[in-house]
């Protein structure tokens, strides 16, 4: 449990570690799974919750509105540690936490939400979607202010955490489950 807590905390605060950019999966609404790499922005070690940022117009937001089932895959090749998380996704557009996340982001990061069309929109040519005067530029607070409506946070409430250490002498694996109300984890070793 301590290793998982440490790695998730470090992943949220250090962009140079592998746990900073896990694969997040949702149900795609067509009987399949949609996966994408996302940046881990925060980890609440007491509540065992992850936070990511997303465009509110993104198809994944609709997917999470339809089904809150989510899984996240973290892997550190050098440490040979894999963590698989299952949980509930909560999308927040207008909440104090979403406001704080927006305000704590740089204007350069907020620039992503200035795209004129939402993620996955079609285009006649390769495009970032950003207005031409903003592309490659660090915009002002006034420039990014209208884009706040496109910003949301994706909070993941962890219900299960599967920790695996790959080792030549023998793998080790543990499973943590979390009580919904108290968020207290219970764990057990399992066969890899």
XYZ file of C-alpha atoms in Angstrom:
192
model
C 0.000 0.000 0.000
C 2.819 2.405 0.842
C 4.508 1.782 -2.511
C 1.281 2.462 -4.415
C 0.606 5.620 -2.408
C 4.171 6.855 -3.012
C 4.125 6.144 -6.757
C 0.739 7.790 -7.304
C 1.772 10.852 -5.277
C 5.026 11.147 -7.210
C 3.195 10.634 -10.510
C 0.963 13.604 -9.753
C 3.835 15.895 -8.817
C 6.706 14.848 -11.103
C 6.229 14.923 -14.860
C 9.457 12.958 -15.383
C 8.228 9.702 -13.827
C 6.256 7.033 -15.733
C 3.244 7.232 -13.413
C 2.635 10.816 -14.576
C 1.043 9.637 -17.837
C -1.095 6.517 -17.356
C -3.632 4.976 -19.733
C -7.241 5.788 -18.765
C -10.012 3.561 -20.144
C -13.767 4.073 -20.392
C -16.632 2.157 -21.970
C -17.151 3.587 -25.447
C -20.923 3.094 -25.545
C -20.650 0.657 -28.470
C -19.654 -2.408 -26.477
C -15.965 -1.567 -26.550
C -13.352 0.206 -24.508
C -11.823 3.593 -25.312
C -8.297 4.173 -24.030
C -6.137 7.269 -23.932
C -3.003 8.527 -22.192
C -3.799 11.282 -19.711
C -1.698 13.383 -17.354
C -2.177 12.673 -13.650
C -2.697 16.088 -12.058
C -3.399 15.171 -8.436
C -3.660 12.237 -6.061
C -5.544 12.477 -2.774
C -3.812 9.852 -0.615
C -6.454 10.004 2.131
C -9.482 9.571 -0.126
C -7.626 7.449 -2.716
C -8.768 9.645 -5.590
C -7.017 10.613 -8.815
C -7.576 13.856 -10.728
C -7.118 14.543 -14.420
C -8.034 17.538 -16.588
C -10.156 17.223 -19.717
C -12.066 19.186 -22.306
C -15.750 19.091 -21.319
C -16.615 18.605 -25.007
C -14.537 15.432 -25.272
C -16.275 12.134 -26.157
C -14.886 10.607 -22.954
C -17.004 13.028 -20.923
C -20.144 11.668 -22.614
C -18.843 8.137 -22.015
C -18.439 8.830 -18.306
C -21.877 10.462 -18.188
C -23.294 7.175 -19.565
C -21.205 4.854 -17.396
C -18.959 5.890 -14.539
C -16.872 2.713 -14.855
C -13.211 3.564 -15.358
C -9.854 1.857 -15.217
C -6.361 3.310 -15.162
C -3.132 1.501 -16.019
C 0.207 2.708 -14.658
C 3.514 1.045 -15.523
C 7.102 1.793 -14.572
C 9.353 -0.283 -16.832
C 12.554 0.334 -14.841
C 10.998 -0.506 -11.468
C 8.913 -3.301 -13.039
C 5.859 -2.078 -11.148
C 2.376 -2.135 -12.643
C -0.659 -0.671 -10.932
C -4.151 -1.224 -12.275
C -6.918 0.897 -10.807
C -10.661 0.366 -11.118
C -13.094 2.978 -9.946
C -15.869 5.458 -10.484
C -15.418 8.475 -12.728
C -16.860 11.831 -11.707
C -16.715 14.701 -14.199
C -16.884 18.159 -12.625
C -17.363 21.218 -14.774
C -18.565 23.766 -12.224
C -17.243 22.938 -8.786
C -14.837 24.611 -6.397
C -12.251 21.906 -7.221
C -12.660 22.494 -10.978
C -12.338 26.250 -10.438
C -9.199 25.748 -8.330
C -7.666 23.402 -10.930
C -8.338 25.958 -13.669
C -6.870 28.804 -11.629
C -3.795 26.755 -10.657
C -3.012 25.961 -14.311
C -0.792 28.201 -16.384
C -2.328 30.224 -19.184
C -0.252 28.133 -21.597
C -1.914 24.952 -20.279
C -5.364 26.578 -20.355
C -4.753 27.467 -23.985
C -5.679 23.844 -24.892
C -9.305 24.584 -24.010
C -9.469 27.460 -26.505
C -9.917 25.034 -29.415
C -12.801 26.248 -31.536
C -14.213 22.746 -32.015
C -14.250 20.008 -29.409
C -11.887 17.023 -29.345
C -12.560 14.398 -32.054
C -14.216 16.940 -34.370
C -13.350 16.373 -38.009
C -11.150 18.771 -39.988
C -10.231 19.235 -43.635
C -6.531 19.515 -42.727
C -4.172 18.776 -39.815
C -4.963 21.210 -37.012
C -4.496 21.890 -33.327
C -7.978 23.400 -33.320
C -6.611 26.557 -31.710
C -7.301 29.980 -33.175
C -4.360 30.909 -35.437
C -3.200 33.898 -33.316
C -2.924 31.644 -30.234
C -1.011 28.734 -31.727
C 2.473 28.542 -30.173
C 1.807 31.601 -28.010
C 1.412 31.946 -24.257
C -1.977 33.700 -24.097
C -3.065 36.274 -21.557
C -5.595 35.709 -18.771
C -8.133 37.644 -20.847
C -7.473 35.405 -23.859
C -8.101 32.160 -21.953
C -11.015 33.342 -19.773
C -13.748 32.411 -22.314
C -12.305 28.874 -22.554
C -13.177 28.080 -18.924
C -16.540 26.724 -20.107
C -14.659 23.960 -21.973
C -12.630 22.842 -18.951
C -13.547 19.996 -16.614
C -11.812 17.753 -14.152
C -12.088 13.991 -14.157
C -11.982 12.682 -10.616
C -11.557 8.945 -10.189
C -12.683 7.399 -6.926
C -10.574 4.244 -6.603
C -12.534 1.118 -5.662
C -9.800 -1.462 -6.400
C -6.057 -1.218 -6.823
C -4.035 -4.133 -8.187
C -0.277 -3.802 -7.518
C 2.177 -6.080 -9.370
C 5.956 -6.273 -9.064
C 7.623 -8.255 -11.839
C 10.799 -10.001 -10.665
C 13.012 -12.795 -12.018
C 12.977 -14.574 -8.667
C 9.163 -14.495 -8.641
C 6.487 -11.868 -9.145
C 4.541 -10.383 -6.229
C 0.993 -9.097 -6.395
C -1.404 -7.418 -3.986
C -5.013 -6.316 -4.226
C -6.494 -3.396 -2.305
C -10.226 -2.751 -2.099
C -11.727 0.424 -0.659
C -14.811 0.939 1.470
C -17.128 3.401 -0.260
C -17.912 5.547 2.775
C -14.797 5.394 4.944
C -12.358 4.994 2.012
C -10.416 2.587 4.254
C -8.418 0.081 2.212
C -8.246 -3.614 2.905
C -5.572 -5.637 1.212
C -4.422 -9.120 0.537
C -1.582 -10.781 -1.283
C -2.678 -12.703 -4.359
C -0.924 -15.029 -6.764
C 0.436 -13.087 -9.766
